[in-house]
XYZ file of C-alpha atoms in Angstrom:
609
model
C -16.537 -8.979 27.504
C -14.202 -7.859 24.903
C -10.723 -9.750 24.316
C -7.363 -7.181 24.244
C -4.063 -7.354 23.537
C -3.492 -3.357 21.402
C -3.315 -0.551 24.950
C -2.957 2.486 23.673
C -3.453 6.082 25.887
C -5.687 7.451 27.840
C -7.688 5.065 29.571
C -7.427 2.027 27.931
C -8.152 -1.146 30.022
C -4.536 -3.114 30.195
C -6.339 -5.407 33.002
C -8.310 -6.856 30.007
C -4.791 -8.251 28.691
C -4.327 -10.348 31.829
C -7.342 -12.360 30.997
C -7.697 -12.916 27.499
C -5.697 -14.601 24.842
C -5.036 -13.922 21.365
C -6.318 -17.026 19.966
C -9.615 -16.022 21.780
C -10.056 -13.156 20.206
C -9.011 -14.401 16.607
C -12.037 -17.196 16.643
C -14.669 -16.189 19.442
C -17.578 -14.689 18.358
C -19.639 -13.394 21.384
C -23.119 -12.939 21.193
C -24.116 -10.130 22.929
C -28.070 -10.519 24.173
C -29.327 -7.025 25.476
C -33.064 -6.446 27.096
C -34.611 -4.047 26.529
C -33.170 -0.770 27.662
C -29.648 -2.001 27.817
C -27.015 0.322 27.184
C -25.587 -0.166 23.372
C -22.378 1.108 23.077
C -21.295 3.034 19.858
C -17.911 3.389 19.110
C -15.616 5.904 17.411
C -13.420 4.712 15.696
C -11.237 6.466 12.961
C -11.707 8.994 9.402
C -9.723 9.119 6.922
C -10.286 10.245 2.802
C -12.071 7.780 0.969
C -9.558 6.601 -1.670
C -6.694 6.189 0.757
C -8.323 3.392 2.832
C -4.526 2.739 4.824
C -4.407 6.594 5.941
C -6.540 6.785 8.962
C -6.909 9.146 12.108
C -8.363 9.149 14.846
C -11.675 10.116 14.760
C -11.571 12.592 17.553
C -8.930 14.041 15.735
C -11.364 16.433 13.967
C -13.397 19.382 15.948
C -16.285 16.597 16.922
C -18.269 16.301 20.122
C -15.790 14.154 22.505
C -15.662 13.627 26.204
C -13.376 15.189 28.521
C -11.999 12.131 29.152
C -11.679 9.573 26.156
C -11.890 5.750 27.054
C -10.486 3.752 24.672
C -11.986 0.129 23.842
C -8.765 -2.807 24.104
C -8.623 -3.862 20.948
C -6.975 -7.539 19.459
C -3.607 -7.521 17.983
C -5.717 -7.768 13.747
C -7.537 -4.797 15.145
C -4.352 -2.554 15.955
C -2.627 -3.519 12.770
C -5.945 -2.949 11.056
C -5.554 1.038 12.102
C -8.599 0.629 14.346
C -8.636 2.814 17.380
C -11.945 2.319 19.005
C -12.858 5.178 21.476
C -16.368 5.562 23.592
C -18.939 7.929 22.272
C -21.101 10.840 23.282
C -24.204 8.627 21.866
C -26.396 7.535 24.412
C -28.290 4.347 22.069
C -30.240 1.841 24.583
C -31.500 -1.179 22.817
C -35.266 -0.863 20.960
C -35.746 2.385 22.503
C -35.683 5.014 19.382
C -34.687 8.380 19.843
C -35.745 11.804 17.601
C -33.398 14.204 17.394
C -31.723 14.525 20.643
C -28.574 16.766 21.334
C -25.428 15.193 21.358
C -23.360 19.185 22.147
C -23.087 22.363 20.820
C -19.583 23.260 19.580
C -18.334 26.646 18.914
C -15.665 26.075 15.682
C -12.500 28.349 15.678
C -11.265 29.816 12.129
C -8.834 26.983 12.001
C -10.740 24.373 12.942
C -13.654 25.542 10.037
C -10.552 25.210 7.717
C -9.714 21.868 9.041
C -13.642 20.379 8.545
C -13.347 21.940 5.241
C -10.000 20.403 4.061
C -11.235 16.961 5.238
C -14.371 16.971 3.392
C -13.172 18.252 0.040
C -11.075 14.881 0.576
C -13.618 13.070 0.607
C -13.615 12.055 4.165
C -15.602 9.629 5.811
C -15.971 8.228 9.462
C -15.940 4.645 11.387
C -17.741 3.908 14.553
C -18.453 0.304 15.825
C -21.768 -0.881 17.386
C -21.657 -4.571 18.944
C -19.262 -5.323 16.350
C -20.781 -3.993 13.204
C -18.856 -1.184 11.467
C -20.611 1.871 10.592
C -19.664 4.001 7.781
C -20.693 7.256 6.734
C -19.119 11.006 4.879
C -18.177 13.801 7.295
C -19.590 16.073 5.160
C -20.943 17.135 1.903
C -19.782 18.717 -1.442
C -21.035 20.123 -4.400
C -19.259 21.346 -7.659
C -21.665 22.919 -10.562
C -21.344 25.351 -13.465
C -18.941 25.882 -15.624
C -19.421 30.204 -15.687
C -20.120 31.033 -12.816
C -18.265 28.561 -10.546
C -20.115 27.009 -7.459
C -18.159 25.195 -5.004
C -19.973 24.423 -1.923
C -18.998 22.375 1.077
C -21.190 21.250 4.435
C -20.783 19.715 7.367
C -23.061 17.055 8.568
C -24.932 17.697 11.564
C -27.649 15.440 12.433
C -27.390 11.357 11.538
C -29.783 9.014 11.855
C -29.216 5.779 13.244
C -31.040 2.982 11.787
C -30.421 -0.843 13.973
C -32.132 -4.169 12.720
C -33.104 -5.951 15.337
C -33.873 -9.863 16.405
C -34.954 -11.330 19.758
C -32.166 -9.589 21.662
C -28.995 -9.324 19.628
C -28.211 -6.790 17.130
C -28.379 -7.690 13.331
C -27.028 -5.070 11.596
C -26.848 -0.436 12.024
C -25.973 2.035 9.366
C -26.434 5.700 9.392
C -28.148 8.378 7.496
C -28.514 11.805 6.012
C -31.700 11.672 4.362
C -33.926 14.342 4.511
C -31.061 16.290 6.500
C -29.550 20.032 5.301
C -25.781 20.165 5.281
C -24.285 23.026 7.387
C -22.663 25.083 4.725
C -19.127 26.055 5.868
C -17.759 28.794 3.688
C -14.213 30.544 3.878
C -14.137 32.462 7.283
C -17.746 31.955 7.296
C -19.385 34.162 10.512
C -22.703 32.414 10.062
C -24.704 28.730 9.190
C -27.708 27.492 8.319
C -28.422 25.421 11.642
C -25.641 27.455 13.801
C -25.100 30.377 15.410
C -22.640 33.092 13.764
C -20.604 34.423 16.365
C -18.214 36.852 13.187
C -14.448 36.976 12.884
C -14.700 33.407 11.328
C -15.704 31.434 13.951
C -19.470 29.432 14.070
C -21.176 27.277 16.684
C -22.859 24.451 15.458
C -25.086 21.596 17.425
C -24.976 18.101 16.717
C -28.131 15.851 16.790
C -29.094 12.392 16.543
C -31.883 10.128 15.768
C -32.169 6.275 16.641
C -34.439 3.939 14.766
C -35.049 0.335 15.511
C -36.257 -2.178 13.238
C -36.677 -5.742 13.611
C -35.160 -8.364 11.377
C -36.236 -11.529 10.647
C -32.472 -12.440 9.935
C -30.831 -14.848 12.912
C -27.514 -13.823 14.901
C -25.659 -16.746 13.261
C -26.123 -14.775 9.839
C -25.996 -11.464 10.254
C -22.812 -11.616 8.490
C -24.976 -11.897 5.374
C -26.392 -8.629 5.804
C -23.174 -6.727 6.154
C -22.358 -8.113 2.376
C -25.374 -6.808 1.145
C -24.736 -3.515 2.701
C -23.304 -1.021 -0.242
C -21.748 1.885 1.517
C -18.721 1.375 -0.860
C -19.305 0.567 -4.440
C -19.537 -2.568 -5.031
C -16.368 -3.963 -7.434
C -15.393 -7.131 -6.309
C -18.318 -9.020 -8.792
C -17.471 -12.504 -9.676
C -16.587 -12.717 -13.467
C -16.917 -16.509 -13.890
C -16.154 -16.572 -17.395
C -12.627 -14.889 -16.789
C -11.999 -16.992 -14.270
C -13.160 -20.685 -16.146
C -11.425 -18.913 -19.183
C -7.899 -18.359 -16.794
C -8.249 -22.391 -15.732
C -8.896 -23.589 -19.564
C -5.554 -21.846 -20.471
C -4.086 -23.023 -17.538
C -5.142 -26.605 -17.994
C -4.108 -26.764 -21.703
C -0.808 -24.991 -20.732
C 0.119 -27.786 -18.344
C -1.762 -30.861 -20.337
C 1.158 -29.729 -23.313
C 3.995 -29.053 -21.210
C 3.556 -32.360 -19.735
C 2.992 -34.412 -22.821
C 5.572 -32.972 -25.040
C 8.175 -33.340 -22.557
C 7.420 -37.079 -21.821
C 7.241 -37.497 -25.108
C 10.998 -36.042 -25.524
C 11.735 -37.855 -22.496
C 10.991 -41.233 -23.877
C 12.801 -40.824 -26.941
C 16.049 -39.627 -25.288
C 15.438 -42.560 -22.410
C 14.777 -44.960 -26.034
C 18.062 -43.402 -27.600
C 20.501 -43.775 -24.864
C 19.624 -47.080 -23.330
C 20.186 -48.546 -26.643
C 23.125 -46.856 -27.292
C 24.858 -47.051 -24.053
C 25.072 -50.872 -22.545
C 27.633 -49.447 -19.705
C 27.158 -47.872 -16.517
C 26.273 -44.259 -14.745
C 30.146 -43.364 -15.582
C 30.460 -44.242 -19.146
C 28.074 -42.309 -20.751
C 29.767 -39.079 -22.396
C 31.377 -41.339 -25.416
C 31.119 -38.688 -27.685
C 27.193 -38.396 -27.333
C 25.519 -34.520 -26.402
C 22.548 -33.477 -24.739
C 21.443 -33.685 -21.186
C 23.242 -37.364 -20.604
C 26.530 -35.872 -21.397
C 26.564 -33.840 -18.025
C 25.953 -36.932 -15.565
C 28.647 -36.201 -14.020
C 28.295 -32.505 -13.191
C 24.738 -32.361 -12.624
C 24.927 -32.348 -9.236
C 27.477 -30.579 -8.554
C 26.804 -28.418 -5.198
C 26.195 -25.215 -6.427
C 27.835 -21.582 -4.847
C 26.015 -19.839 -2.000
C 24.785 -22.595 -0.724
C 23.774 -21.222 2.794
C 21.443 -18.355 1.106
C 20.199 -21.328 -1.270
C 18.887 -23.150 1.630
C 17.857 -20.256 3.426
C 15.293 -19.293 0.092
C 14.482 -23.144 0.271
C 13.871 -22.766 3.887
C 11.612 -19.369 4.132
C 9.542 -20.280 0.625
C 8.309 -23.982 2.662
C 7.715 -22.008 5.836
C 5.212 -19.282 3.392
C 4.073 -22.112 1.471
C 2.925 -23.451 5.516
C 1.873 -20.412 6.329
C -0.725 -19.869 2.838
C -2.204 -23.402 2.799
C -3.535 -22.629 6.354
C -4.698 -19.351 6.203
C -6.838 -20.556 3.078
C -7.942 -23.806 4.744
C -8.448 -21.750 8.154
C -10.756 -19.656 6.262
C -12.226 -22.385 4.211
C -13.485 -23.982 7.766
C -15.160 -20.335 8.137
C -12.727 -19.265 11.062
C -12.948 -15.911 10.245
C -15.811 -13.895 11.013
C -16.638 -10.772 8.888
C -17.331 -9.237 12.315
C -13.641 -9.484 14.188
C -11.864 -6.678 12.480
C -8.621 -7.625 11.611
C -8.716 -11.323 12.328
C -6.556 -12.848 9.537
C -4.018 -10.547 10.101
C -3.620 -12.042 13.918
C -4.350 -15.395 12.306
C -1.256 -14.996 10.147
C 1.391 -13.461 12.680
C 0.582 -16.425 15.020
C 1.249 -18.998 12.017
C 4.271 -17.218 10.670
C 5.513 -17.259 14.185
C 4.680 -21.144 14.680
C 5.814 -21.928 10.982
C 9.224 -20.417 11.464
C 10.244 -24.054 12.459
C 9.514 -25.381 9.110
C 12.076 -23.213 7.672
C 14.749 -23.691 10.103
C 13.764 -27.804 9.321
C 14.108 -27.691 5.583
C 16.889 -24.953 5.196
C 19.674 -27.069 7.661
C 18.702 -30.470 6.777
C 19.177 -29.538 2.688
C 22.085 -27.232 3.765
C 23.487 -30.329 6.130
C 22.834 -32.518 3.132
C 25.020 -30.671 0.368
C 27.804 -30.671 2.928
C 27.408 -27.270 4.176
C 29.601 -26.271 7.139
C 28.298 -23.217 9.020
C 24.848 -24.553 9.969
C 24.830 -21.584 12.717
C 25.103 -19.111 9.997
C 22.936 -20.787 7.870
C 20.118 -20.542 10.737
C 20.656 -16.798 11.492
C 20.315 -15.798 7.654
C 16.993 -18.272 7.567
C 15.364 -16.375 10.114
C 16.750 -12.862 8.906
C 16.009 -13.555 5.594
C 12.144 -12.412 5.269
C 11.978 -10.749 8.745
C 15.068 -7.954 8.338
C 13.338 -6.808 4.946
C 10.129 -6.817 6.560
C 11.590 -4.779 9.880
C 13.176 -2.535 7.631
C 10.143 -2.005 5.494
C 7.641 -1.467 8.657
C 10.033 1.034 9.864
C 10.145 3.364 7.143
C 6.109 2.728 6.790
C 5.495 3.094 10.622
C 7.769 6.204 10.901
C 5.588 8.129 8.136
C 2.032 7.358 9.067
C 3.671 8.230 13.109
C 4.597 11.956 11.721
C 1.297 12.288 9.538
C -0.753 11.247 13.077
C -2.586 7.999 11.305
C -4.036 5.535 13.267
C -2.034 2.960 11.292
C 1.087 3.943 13.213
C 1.580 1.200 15.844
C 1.531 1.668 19.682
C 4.623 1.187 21.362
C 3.095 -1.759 23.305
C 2.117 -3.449 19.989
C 6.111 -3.471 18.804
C 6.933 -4.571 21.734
C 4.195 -7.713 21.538
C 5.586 -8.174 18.000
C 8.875 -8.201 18.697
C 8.682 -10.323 21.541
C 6.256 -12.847 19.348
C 9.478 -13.290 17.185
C 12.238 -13.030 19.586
C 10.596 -15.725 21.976
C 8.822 -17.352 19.525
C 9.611 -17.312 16.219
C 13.416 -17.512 16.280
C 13.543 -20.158 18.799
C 11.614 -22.458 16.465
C 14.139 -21.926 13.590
C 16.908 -22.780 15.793
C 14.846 -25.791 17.271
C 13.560 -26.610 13.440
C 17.266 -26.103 12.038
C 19.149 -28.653 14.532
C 16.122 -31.155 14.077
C 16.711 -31.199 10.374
C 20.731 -30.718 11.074
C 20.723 -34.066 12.849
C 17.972 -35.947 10.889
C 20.089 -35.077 7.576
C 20.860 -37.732 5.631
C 23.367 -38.226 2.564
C 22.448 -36.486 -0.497
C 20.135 -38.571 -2.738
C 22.198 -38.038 -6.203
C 22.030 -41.334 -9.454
C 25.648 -40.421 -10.723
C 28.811 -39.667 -8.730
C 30.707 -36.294 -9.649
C 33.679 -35.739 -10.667
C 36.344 -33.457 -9.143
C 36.886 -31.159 -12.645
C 34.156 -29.216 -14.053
C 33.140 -29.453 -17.808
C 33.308 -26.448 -19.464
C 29.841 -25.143 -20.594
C 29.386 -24.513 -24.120
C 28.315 -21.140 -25.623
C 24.396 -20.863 -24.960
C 22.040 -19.023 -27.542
C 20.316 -15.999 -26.306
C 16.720 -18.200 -25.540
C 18.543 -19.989 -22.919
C 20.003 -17.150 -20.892
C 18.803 -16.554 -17.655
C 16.641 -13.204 -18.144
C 14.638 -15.272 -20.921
C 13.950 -18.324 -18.479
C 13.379 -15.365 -15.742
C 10.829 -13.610 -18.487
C 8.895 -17.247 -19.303
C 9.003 -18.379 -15.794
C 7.564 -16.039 -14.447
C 4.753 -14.432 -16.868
C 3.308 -18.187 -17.026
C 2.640 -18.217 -13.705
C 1.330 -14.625 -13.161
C -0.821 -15.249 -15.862
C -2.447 -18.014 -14.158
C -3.524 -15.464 -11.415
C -3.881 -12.637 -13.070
C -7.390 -12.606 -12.930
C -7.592 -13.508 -8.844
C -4.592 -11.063 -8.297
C -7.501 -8.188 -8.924
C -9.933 -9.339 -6.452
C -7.280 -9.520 -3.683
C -5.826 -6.182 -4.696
C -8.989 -4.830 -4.005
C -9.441 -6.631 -0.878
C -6.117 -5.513 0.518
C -6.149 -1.878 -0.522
C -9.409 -1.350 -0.940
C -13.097 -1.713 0.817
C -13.771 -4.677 -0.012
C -14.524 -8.439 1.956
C -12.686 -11.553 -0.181
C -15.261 -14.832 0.289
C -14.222 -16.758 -2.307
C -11.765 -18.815 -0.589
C -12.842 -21.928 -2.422
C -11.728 -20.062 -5.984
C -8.654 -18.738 -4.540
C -7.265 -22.520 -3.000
C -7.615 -23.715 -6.937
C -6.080 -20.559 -7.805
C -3.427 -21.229 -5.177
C -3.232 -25.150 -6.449
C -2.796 -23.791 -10.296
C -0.390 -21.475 -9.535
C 1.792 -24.145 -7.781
C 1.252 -26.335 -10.416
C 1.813 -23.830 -13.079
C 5.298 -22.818 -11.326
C 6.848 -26.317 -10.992
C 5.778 -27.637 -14.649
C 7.240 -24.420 -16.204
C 10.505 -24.594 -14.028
C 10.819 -28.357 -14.799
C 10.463 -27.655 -18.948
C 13.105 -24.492 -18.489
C 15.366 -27.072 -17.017
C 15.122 -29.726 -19.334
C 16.077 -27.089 -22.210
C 18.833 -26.013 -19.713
C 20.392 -29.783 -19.207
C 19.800 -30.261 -23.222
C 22.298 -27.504 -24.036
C 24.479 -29.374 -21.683
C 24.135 -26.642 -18.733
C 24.593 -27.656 -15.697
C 23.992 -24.798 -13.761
C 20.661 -24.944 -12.919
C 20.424 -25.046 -8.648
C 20.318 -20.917 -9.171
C 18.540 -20.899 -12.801
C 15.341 -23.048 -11.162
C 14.824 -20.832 -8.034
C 15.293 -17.802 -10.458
C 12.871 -18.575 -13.617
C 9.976 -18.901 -11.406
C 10.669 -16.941 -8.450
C 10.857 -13.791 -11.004
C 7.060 -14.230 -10.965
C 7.006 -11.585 -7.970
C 8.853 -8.964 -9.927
C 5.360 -9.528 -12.270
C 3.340 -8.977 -9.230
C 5.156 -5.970 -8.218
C 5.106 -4.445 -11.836
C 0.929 -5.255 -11.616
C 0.993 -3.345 -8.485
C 2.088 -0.635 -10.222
C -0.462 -0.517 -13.147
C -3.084 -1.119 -10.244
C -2.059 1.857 -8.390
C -2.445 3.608 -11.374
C -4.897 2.732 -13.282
C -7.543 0.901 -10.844
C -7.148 3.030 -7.477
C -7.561 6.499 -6.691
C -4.814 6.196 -4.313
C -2.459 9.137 -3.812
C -0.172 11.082 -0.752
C 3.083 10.168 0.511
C 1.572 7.827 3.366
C -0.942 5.959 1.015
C 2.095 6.051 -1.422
C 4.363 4.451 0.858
C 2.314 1.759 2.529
C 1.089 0.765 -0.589
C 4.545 0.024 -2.204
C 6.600 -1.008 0.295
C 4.360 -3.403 1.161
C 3.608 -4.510 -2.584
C 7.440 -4.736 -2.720
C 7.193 -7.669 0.530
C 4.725 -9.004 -1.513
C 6.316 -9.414 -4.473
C 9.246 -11.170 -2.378
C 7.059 -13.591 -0.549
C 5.997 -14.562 -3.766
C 9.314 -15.414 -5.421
C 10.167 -17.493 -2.590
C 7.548 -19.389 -2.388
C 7.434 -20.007 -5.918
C 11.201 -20.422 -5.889
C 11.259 -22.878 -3.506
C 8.603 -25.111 -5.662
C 10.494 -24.643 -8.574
C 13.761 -25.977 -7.042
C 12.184 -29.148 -5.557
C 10.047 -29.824 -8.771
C 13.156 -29.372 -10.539
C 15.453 -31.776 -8.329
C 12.789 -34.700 -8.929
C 12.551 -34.309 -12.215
C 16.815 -34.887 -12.345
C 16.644 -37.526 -9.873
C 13.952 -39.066 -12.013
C 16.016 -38.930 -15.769
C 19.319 -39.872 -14.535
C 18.030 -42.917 -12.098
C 16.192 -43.326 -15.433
C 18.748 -44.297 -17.676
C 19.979 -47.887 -18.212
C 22.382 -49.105 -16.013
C 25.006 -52.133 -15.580
């Protein structure tokens, strides 16, 4: 039994979505057990060059032996968004029974479609199928550049593969293919005959496609047959584990925050020593001619503008700070399996739709609590805040890969799921979070009243304007995971499978740790040169940490992919771009409330009558 909720066309099962859930297919893991001589079905899945990994086809896209009638395999929600588009095969594979070089069909190519082989292998393309779960990889074809004077530039097409399938008791362990020991098909321009086909002239050429299956048994168990897929090194292996960079990263970060902290409490209990000995009077009575961060008592909480999109940043950087701890900790209690294609990106559109009430909660009780007025507004920008960039962004995304023909492009049923996941899901929990926290709002928590006239802000020097704070807020932090930000690069937009979840929930910790310590110093020096502006200035220094990640994006795309093409192109940045913004409201948000305890803290600190 496979679990569905993707349909796409042409014979997919859509009875399959009647009876299975999507939290099923996020977390089972079926094991299949076969006898011997039970049918094992392969899969096609999709091709696509090897250096764009986001721009996939279908695999029976190409001139390849198909069916006349293609069944489609209903796939899970991660799976869809994932690009997969499983499809039966021609390959007739029945389990420990091995096969030598049986015909799968005999295709006679066109001109064009020669042309179209040829253009996909000089990219570098390379094919997907699917057996009992395990993804199979191999290169369509084969090229060869030599010399220098004279040229050669040959290009073949792969005829023959060789299955290889590990074996134990009766489940399947592991499958790969090969082309060892197999000649190419050489297909030159408006080539009329092939070594292993049949020139038929005027640039057309039949060729037949065999197949070989070989069974081996594994002494490996079901239950870790995951291990085996690791080990597997179709694509190079990059993603190594440089230990010293990343002990060196949490040194620097340690030291960074041991002498942030203990030169600022140091300050802090000199100013606390200076103005409790000076000052014998109350909250109100403190700006006797004195300067520094006690003369502003009575402005320091003073509401600042824009409060509704204040809240709503305060509101949508909780819900992704939700939504992060538990995809970590979800994979941390090895939820995932390496097996279910696409199962943390189901995982996280079911928690971002479930979260959504955190940020309704946290964005109208603050917004309630600094006497905002239009708490319906203030809802409506909360849940349009992340989602109408995202929409927008998918759009333009979704609209390319649908004219290029990738598999990436979503079904129409799939919007439809997606959109009805947030209309009936998602924003009815911000509304239900926001009038929870509207009515459970109580007075704002502040040491010293206001006053109704503003002071008038001194001149500031140019280290204490906002790009500066923006510049040292946010480097700090990026530099924390600068080292981590690589390995997940190459886990998003490239080949590889990120295991390391215990490293990345320090990282994760650091960085959050990192962000509010720097945002509470860049505050302090704010409040010392009697600035009171700092509601804004908090969210701001730290949250510019995303505009790092998007400029690292960049250099990655340039100097550590071999990306290229308007559809790799286009994914990759507008989604870096979302990226970058989830970041700076998360980071934002920590920043703010790090910041408004540390105020609380120095003005409920000061002597009072």
């Amino acid at each position: 039994m496979q679990c569905g909720v993707g349909h796409l066309p042409g014979g997919c099962q859509k009875t399959m979505w009647l009876h299975c859930t999507l939290i099923l297919c996020l977390f089972s893991g079926w094991i299949v057990g076969y006898k011997q001589g039970d049918n094992v079905t392969l899969y096609v899945n999709k091709v696509g060059p090897y250096h764009n990994p986001q721009e996939t086809y279908h695999y029976y896209t190409l001139p390849v032996c198909s069916p006349e009638k293609v069944h489609h395999k209903s796939l899970s929600l991660g799976e869809v968004l994932d690009g997969d588009r499983m499809a039966e095969s021609l390959y007739h594979i029945r389990f420990r029974e091995n096969v030598e070089k049986k015909t799968l069909c005999q295709l006679t190519l066109s001109e064009k479609q020669v042309d179209q082989l040829r253009e996909a292998i000089e990219e570098l393309y390379y094919f997907e199928f699917v057996l009992d779960d395990i993804p199979i990889w191999g290169f369509v074809g084969y090229i060869e550049e030599s010399g220098f004077l004279p040229h050669s530039h040959k290009v073949g097409l792969w005829t023959h593969l060789d299955f290889n399938i590990e074996y134990n008791g009766n489940s399947v362990i592991f499958a790969n293919v090969s082309v060892k020991d197999v000649k190419p098909v050489p297909l030159e321009e408006g080539a009329g005959a092939a070594v292993g086909g049949v020139g038929l002239g005027g640039g057309s050429l039949t060729v037949t496609h065999t197949y070989s299956v070989r069974w081996f048994e594994s002494p490996l168990p079901h239950a870790r047959r995951a291990e085996r897929l690791r080990d597997y090194s179709f694509f190079p292996k990059t993603l190594e584990i440089h230990w010293l960079s990343i002990i060196n990263s949490l040194v620097l970060v340690v030291l960074l925050l041991g002498f942030v902290i203990i030169i600022l409490m140091r300050v802090l209990k000199n100013d606390f020593a200076r103005y409790n000995v000076e000052e014998e009077g109350g909250c109100d009575d403190l700006d006797q001619g004195d300067n520094g961060w006690k003369i502003i008592h009575t402005d320091v909480f003073r509401f600042p503008p824009y409060k509704s999109l204040l809240c709503a940043v305060l509101g949508v950087g909780a819900q992704f700070l939700t939504l992060a701890t538990g995809i970590i900790v979800m994979a941390l209690l090895g939820m995932f399996n390496v097996h279910r294609h696409g199962a943390i990106n189901s995982a996280a559109i079911v928690l971002y739709a479930l979260t959504s009430c955190v940020s309704g909660y946290v964005s109208c009780s603050f917004y309630t609590q600094i006497n905002g007025q239009r708490w319906v507004w203030n809802i409506i920008l909360t849940s349009s805040l992340f989602s109408a960039p995202l929409f927008l962004t998918w759009s333009v995304v979704n609209s390319i890969h649908w004219w290029s023909g990738s598999t990436q492009a979503l079904p129409a049923t799939t919007v439809l799921l997606l959109l009805g996941a947030w209309v009936l899901v998602g924003f009815p929990l911000t509304v239900i979070g926001g009038i929870v926290g509207k009515n459970r709002a109580g007075s704002f928590q502040a040491p010293c009243r206001t006053r109704n006239i503003p002071r008038q802000i001194p001149t500031q020097p140019w280290y204490k304007h906002t790009a500066v704070h923006m510049a040292i807020g946010g480097f700090l932090p990026f530099s924390a995971i600068s080292v981590e930000l690589y390995y997940i690069f190459a886990t998003v937009w490239g080949r590889e499978h990120y295991t390391l979840y215990g490293i990345l929930l320090c990282v994760f910790a650091i960085l959050l740790s990192v962000g509010a310590c720097i945002s509470v110093a860049l505050t302090y020096f704010l409040l010392s040169g009697e600035d009171y502006r700092w509601w804004w200035r908090s969210v701001l220094s730290t949250g510019s940490t995303g505009l790092f990640i998007f400029v690292y994006s960049v250099f990655y795309y340039r100097n550590r992919s071999s990306m290229s093409g308007l559809v790799q192109s286009t994914e990759f940045f507008g989604y870096s771009l979302l990226t970058a913004l989830v970041f700076s409201l998360m980071l934002g948000s920590v920043a703010f409330w790090a910041s408004l305890a540390f105020i609380r803290y120095i003005y409920r600190s000061l002597k009072m009558d």
